[in-house]
């Protein structure tokens, strides 16, 4: 379980830990990207 709390590097992106949460909603923005 401690493995999940270790930093992770994906390409040039560094994440503080390995826990990721997906978006909770989709298609809520207009064509200009405003919510």
PDB file of C-alpha atoms in Angstrom:
ATOM      1  CA  UNK A   1       0.000   0.000   0.000  1.00  0.00           C
ATOM      2  CA  UNK A   2       2.893   2.396   0.687  1.00  0.00           C
ATOM      3  CA  UNK A   3       3.800   1.970  -2.998  1.00  0.00           C
ATOM      4  CA  UNK A   4       0.735   4.098  -3.885  1.00  0.00           C
ATOM      5  CA  UNK A   5       2.139   7.069  -1.956  1.00  0.00           C
ATOM      6  CA  UNK A   6       5.505   7.121  -3.746  1.00  0.00           C
ATOM      7  CA  UNK A   7       6.214   9.791  -6.394  1.00  0.00           C
ATOM      8  CA  UNK A   8       5.782   8.839 -10.050  1.00  0.00           C
ATOM      9  CA  UNK A   9       7.323  10.392 -13.143  1.00  0.00           C
ATOM     10  CA  UNK A  10       5.501  10.037 -16.485  1.00  0.00           C
ATOM     11  CA  UNK A  11       7.578  11.616 -19.225  1.00  0.00           C
ATOM     12  CA  UNK A  12       8.226  15.179 -18.046  1.00  0.00           C
ATOM     13  CA  UNK A  13       5.274  15.133 -15.619  1.00  0.00           C
ATOM     14  CA  UNK A  14       6.046  14.446 -11.944  1.00  0.00           C
ATOM     15  CA  UNK A  15       3.219  13.275  -9.689  1.00  0.00           C
ATOM     16  CA  UNK A  16       3.380  13.480  -5.887  1.00  0.00           C
ATOM     17  CA  UNK A  17       1.823  10.014  -5.532  1.00  0.00           C
ATOM     18  CA  UNK A  18       0.212   7.285  -7.638  1.00  0.00           C
ATOM     19  CA  UNK A  19      -3.389   7.989  -6.634  1.00  0.00           C
ATOM     20  CA  UNK A  20      -5.339   9.490  -9.532  1.00  0.00           C
ATOM     21  CA  UNK A  21      -9.017  10.438  -9.686  1.00  0.00           C
ATOM     22  CA  UNK A  22     -10.819  10.642 -13.029  1.00  0.00           C
ATOM     23  CA  UNK A  23     -13.109  13.558 -13.925  1.00  0.00           C
ATOM     24  CA  UNK A  24     -16.521  13.297 -12.285  1.00  0.00           C
ATOM     25  CA  UNK A  25     -18.405  14.965 -15.134  1.00  0.00           C
ATOM     26  CA  UNK A  26     -18.044  15.118 -18.884  1.00  0.00           C
ATOM     27  CA  UNK A  27     -19.118  17.457 -21.659  1.00  0.00           C
ATOM     28  CA  UNK A  28     -19.880  20.383 -19.324  1.00  0.00           C
ATOM     29  CA  UNK A  29     -17.902  22.961 -21.319  1.00  0.00           C
ATOM     30  CA  UNK A  30     -18.916  24.838 -24.464  1.00  0.00           C
ATOM     31  CA  UNK A  31     -16.863  24.935 -27.684  1.00  0.00           C
ATOM     32  CA  UNK A  32     -14.698  27.758 -26.256  1.00  0.00           C
ATOM     33  CA  UNK A  33     -13.841  25.637 -23.195  1.00  0.00           C
ATOM     34  CA  UNK A  34     -15.889  27.644 -20.681  1.00  0.00           C
ATOM     35  CA  UNK A  35     -17.853  25.810 -18.022  1.00  0.00           C
TER      36      UNK A  35
END
